[in-house]
Coordinates of C-alpha atoms in Angstrom, one line a residue:
X1 CA 106.9 80.6 87.0
X2 CA 108.7 81.6 90.4
X3 CA 109.6 85.1 89.5
X4 CA 105.9 85.6 88.9
X5 CA 105.2 84.5 92.2
X6 CA 107.5 86.9 93.7
X7 CA 105.4 89.7 91.8
X8 CA 102.1 89.1 94.3
X9 CA 101.4 89.9 98.1
X10 CA 101.3 86.1 99.1
X11 CA 105.1 85.0 99.1
X12 CA 105.7 88.3 101.3
X13 CA 102.9 88.0 103.7
X14 CA 103.5 84.0 104.7
X15 CA 108.0 85.1 104.3
X16 CA 107.1 87.6 107.5
X17 CA 104.9 84.9 109.5
X18 CA 106.6 82.1 108.5
X19 CA 109.8 82.1 107.3
X20 CA 111.8 79.0 106.9
X21 CA 110.8 75.5 105.2
X22 CA 110.0 73.6 108.8
X23 CA 107.6 76.5 109.8
X24 CA 105.5 76.5 106.6
X25 CA 105.2 72.7 106.6
X26 CA 103.8 72.8 110.5
X27 CA 101.6 75.3 109.9
X28 CA 99.7 73.4 106.6
X29 CA 97.6 74.5 104.0
X30 CA 94.4 75.3 106.4
X31 CA 96.7 77.4 108.2
X32 CA 98.4 79.8 105.5
X33 CA 95.0 79.8 103.7
X34 CA 93.1 81.3 107.2
X35 CA 96.4 84.0 107.2
X36 CA 96.0 85.1 103.5
X37 CA 92.0 85.4 104.3
X38 CA 92.7 87.3 107.6
X39 CA 95.2 89.7 105.3
X40 CA 92.8 90.2 102.5
X41 CA 95.0 88.8 100.0
X42 CA 93.5 87.4 97.3
X43 CA 95.3 83.6 96.4
X44 CA 94.5 80.0 94.7
X45 CA 94.4 76.9 97.3
X46 CA 96.9 75.6 94.6
X47 CA 99.5 78.3 94.6
X48 CA 99.7 78.0 98.4
X49 CA 100.2 74.5 97.6
X50 CA 102.9 75.2 95.3
X51 CA 104.3 76.7 98.2
X52 CA 104.4 73.8 100.2
X53 CA 105.2 71.7 97.7
X54 CA 108.8 73.6 98.0
X55 CA 109.3 73.6 101.6
X56 CA 109.1 70.0 101.5
X57 CA 111.8 70.0 99.0
X58 CA 113.8 72.9 100.5
X59 CA 117.4 73.1 101.0
X60 CA 118.2 73.4 104.7
X61 CA 118.8 77.3 105.3
X62 CA 122.2 79.3 104.5
X63 CA 123.9 80.0 108.2
X64 CA 123.5 83.7 107.3
X65 CA 119.8 83.0 106.4
X66 CA 118.6 85.3 109.4
X67 CA 120.7 88.6 107.8
X68 CA 118.9 87.6 104.1
X69 CA 115.5 87.8 105.5
X70 CA 116.0 91.2 107.0
X71 CA 117.4 92.6 103.7
X72 CA 115.0 91.4 101.5
X73 CA 111.8 92.4 103.9
X74 CA 113.8 95.6 104.0
X75 CA 113.8 95.7 100.4
X76 CA 110.3 94.6 99.9
X77 CA 108.9 97.4 102.2
X78 CA 111.0 100.3 100.8
X79 CA 110.1 99.1 97.3
X80 CA 106.1 99.2 98.4
X81 CA 106.4 102.1 100.1
X82 CA 107.7 103.6 96.3
X83 CA 104.7 102.4 94.7
X84 CA 102.3 104.0 96.8
X85 CA 104.5 107.2 96.0
X86 CA 104.0 106.5 92.4
X87 CA 100.6 105.4 92.3
X88 CA 100.3 108.8 94.2
X89 CA 101.9 111.2 91.8
X90 CA 100.0 109.1 88.8
X91 CA 96.6 110.1 90.8
X92 CA 97.2 113.5 90.9
X93 CA 98.9 113.7 87.1
X94 CA 95.4 112.3 86.6
X95 CA 93.4 115.0 88.0
X96 CA 95.4 117.7 86.1
X97 CA 95.2 115.7 82.7
X98 CA 91.6 115.3 82.9
X99 CA 91.4 119.1 83.2
X100 CA 93.5 119.6 79.5
X101 CA 92.5 118.1 76.3
X102 CA 95.8 116.1 76.4
X103 CA 93.3 113.2 78.3
X104 CA 91.8 112.3 75.0
X105 CA 95.5 110.8 74.4
X106 CA 94.5 108.3 76.7
X107 CA 92.6 106.3 74.3
X108 CA 95.4 105.9 72.4
X109 CA 96.9 102.3 72.9
X110 CA 100.8 102.4 74.0
X111 CA 99.9 105.5 75.9
X112 CA 99.4 105.7 79.3
X113 CA 98.9 108.9 82.1
X114 CA 102.3 109.7 82.4
X115 CA 103.4 109.5 78.8
X116 CA 100.6 111.8 78.4
X117 CA 101.0 114.1 80.9
X118 CA 104.9 114.5 80.6
X119 CA 104.3 115.5 76.5
X120 CA 100.8 117.8 77.8
X121 CA 102.9 119.7 80.2
X122 CA 106.0 120.2 77.6
X123 CA 104.1 120.9 74.6
X124 CA 102.1 123.5 76.6
X125 CA 98.7 125.1 75.1
X126 CA 97.8 123.1 71.9
X127 CA 96.4 126.6 70.5
X128 CA 100.0 127.7 70.4
X129 CA 101.1 125.3 67.5
X130 CA 99.6 126.4 64.2
X131 CA 99.8 122.6 63.2
X132 CA 101.7 119.3 63.8
X133 CA 105.1 120.6 62.1
X134 CA 104.7 123.0 64.4
X135 CA 105.7 120.8 67.4
X136 CA 108.0 118.9 65.8
X137 CA 110.1 122.0 64.5
X138 CA 110.4 123.1 68.5
X139 CA 111.2 119.6 69.3
X140 CA 114.2 119.1 66.9
X141 CA 112.9 116.2 65.3
X142 CA 114.8 116.8 62.5
X143 CA 118.3 116.2 60.6
X144 CA 120.7 118.9 61.1
X145 CA 122.6 119.8 57.6
X146 CA 126.2 120.7 57.7
X147 CA 127.5 122.5 54.4
X148 CA 131.1 123.9 53.5
X149 CA 132.2 124.5 50.1
X150 CA 131.2 121.9 47.7
X151 CA 130.3 119.6 50.6
X152 CA 126.6 119.3 52.1
X153 CA 125.4 116.9 54.2
X154 CA 121.6 117.1 54.8
X155 CA 121.0 114.0 57.1
X156 CA 123.3 114.5 59.9
X157 CA 122.1 113.9 63.6
X158 CA 119.0 115.7 64.9
X159 CA 119.2 119.2 65.5
X160 CA 121.1 120.6 68.9
X161 CA 118.9 124.0 69.0
X162 CA 115.2 122.5 70.3
X163 CA 113.5 122.3 73.2
X164 CA 114.9 119.2 74.6
X165 CA 112.4 118.2 77.2
X166 CA 110.0 118.3 74.5
X167 CA 111.9 116.2 72.3
X168 CA 112.4 113.5 75.0
X169 CA 108.8 113.1 75.8
X170 CA 108.3 112.7 72.3
X171 CA 110.5 110.4 71.8
X172 CA 109.8 108.1 74.8
X173 CA 106.4 107.8 73.5
X174 CA 107.4 106.3 70.5
X175 CA 109.8 103.8 72.1
X176 CA 106.2 102.9 73.8
X177 CA 104.3 103.2 70.8
X178 CA 106.9 100.8 69.0
X179 CA 106.5 98.1 71.7
X180 CA 102.9 98.2 73.1
X181 CA 100.7 99.8 69.9
X182 CA 100.3 96.8 67.0
X183 CA 100.0 99.2 64.3
X184 CA 103.3 100.8 65.6
X185 CA 104.9 97.4 65.9
X186 CA 104.3 96.1 62.4
X187 CA 105.5 99.3 61.1
X188 CA 108.4 99.0 63.1
X189 CA 109.4 95.3 62.1
X190 CA 108.7 95.8 58.2
X191 CA 111.4 99.0 58.3
X192 CA 113.6 96.9 60.3
X193 CA 113.2 94.2 57.6
X194 CA 114.5 96.9 54.7
X195 CA 117.3 97.3 56.7
X196 CA 116.3 100.8 58.0
X197 CA 118.4 102.4 61.3
X198 CA 116.7 101.8 64.5
X199 CA 116.9 105.5 65.2
X200 CA 115.1 106.2 61.6
X201 CA 112.4 104.3 63.0
X202 CA 111.9 105.9 66.2
X203 CA 111.8 109.1 64.8
X204 CA 109.8 108.5 62.1
X205 CA 107.3 106.6 64.5
X206 CA 107.7 110.1 66.5
X207 CA 106.6 112.0 63.7
X208 CA 103.1 110.0 63.3
X209 CA 102.5 110.6 66.7
X210 CA 102.6 114.3 66.7
X211 CA 100.4 114.4 63.6
X212 CA 97.9 112.0 65.4
X213 CA 98.1 114.0 68.7
X214 CA 97.7 117.5 67.1
X215 CA 94.2 116.4 65.0
X216 CA 93.2 115.0 68.4
X217 CA 93.7 117.8 70.8
X218 CA 93.4 120.5 68.8
X219 CA 90.4 119.0 67.4
X220 CA 88.8 118.1 70.9
X221 CA 88.2 114.6 69.6
X222 CA 88.9 110.9 69.4
X223 CA 90.9 110.7 65.9
X224 CA 90.3 107.9 63.7
X225 CA 93.2 105.9 63.2
X226 CA 94.4 101.8 62.6
X227 CA 95.4 101.5 65.9
X228 CA 92.5 102.5 67.7

């Protein structure tokens, strides 16, 4: 697919050296491949051939093509710079995470360096918690209760009095597990078929994660679980 082509370094390199369809055709397959090799960009000849096939059928350039090219390249260079900065931050996070028992969470499918570091930073030393319920209680992962005269509503929205940063870290992990972890994907699908509110599913996955995380981090071990 075209969108996958533009995610690689190949089209951006060719765009900077051969910005028009005519220049691509004049260069030819051999020259384009040599240019990519000199830039140390991995490629397949069939990919470059696909570019040439497109160039042969391309419509004439727009009158503002040069301006569009400058804007596109500026966006690309900005994105590349930000990607390098993000990667540097993730390496720093990984170094700090490796000094804590929270690094064990990386063995859990669906949890990456960023989410594990976020959870570990907000939760703090695991020794401060007697059990997993202490973590979820601090994060306010429980429904509020409204009582007035004879009225008693026990299933209100999540409580307001909590550590919101810790709650956000846990719920962010829950979202990742629902999407990236097969075990929790199946559970979420089953609960959806039962008509459960998606918010209920999100919190339930978060509670299960906290129980697993506590056993892993406090026990300094990789927890045995169907998702691992």
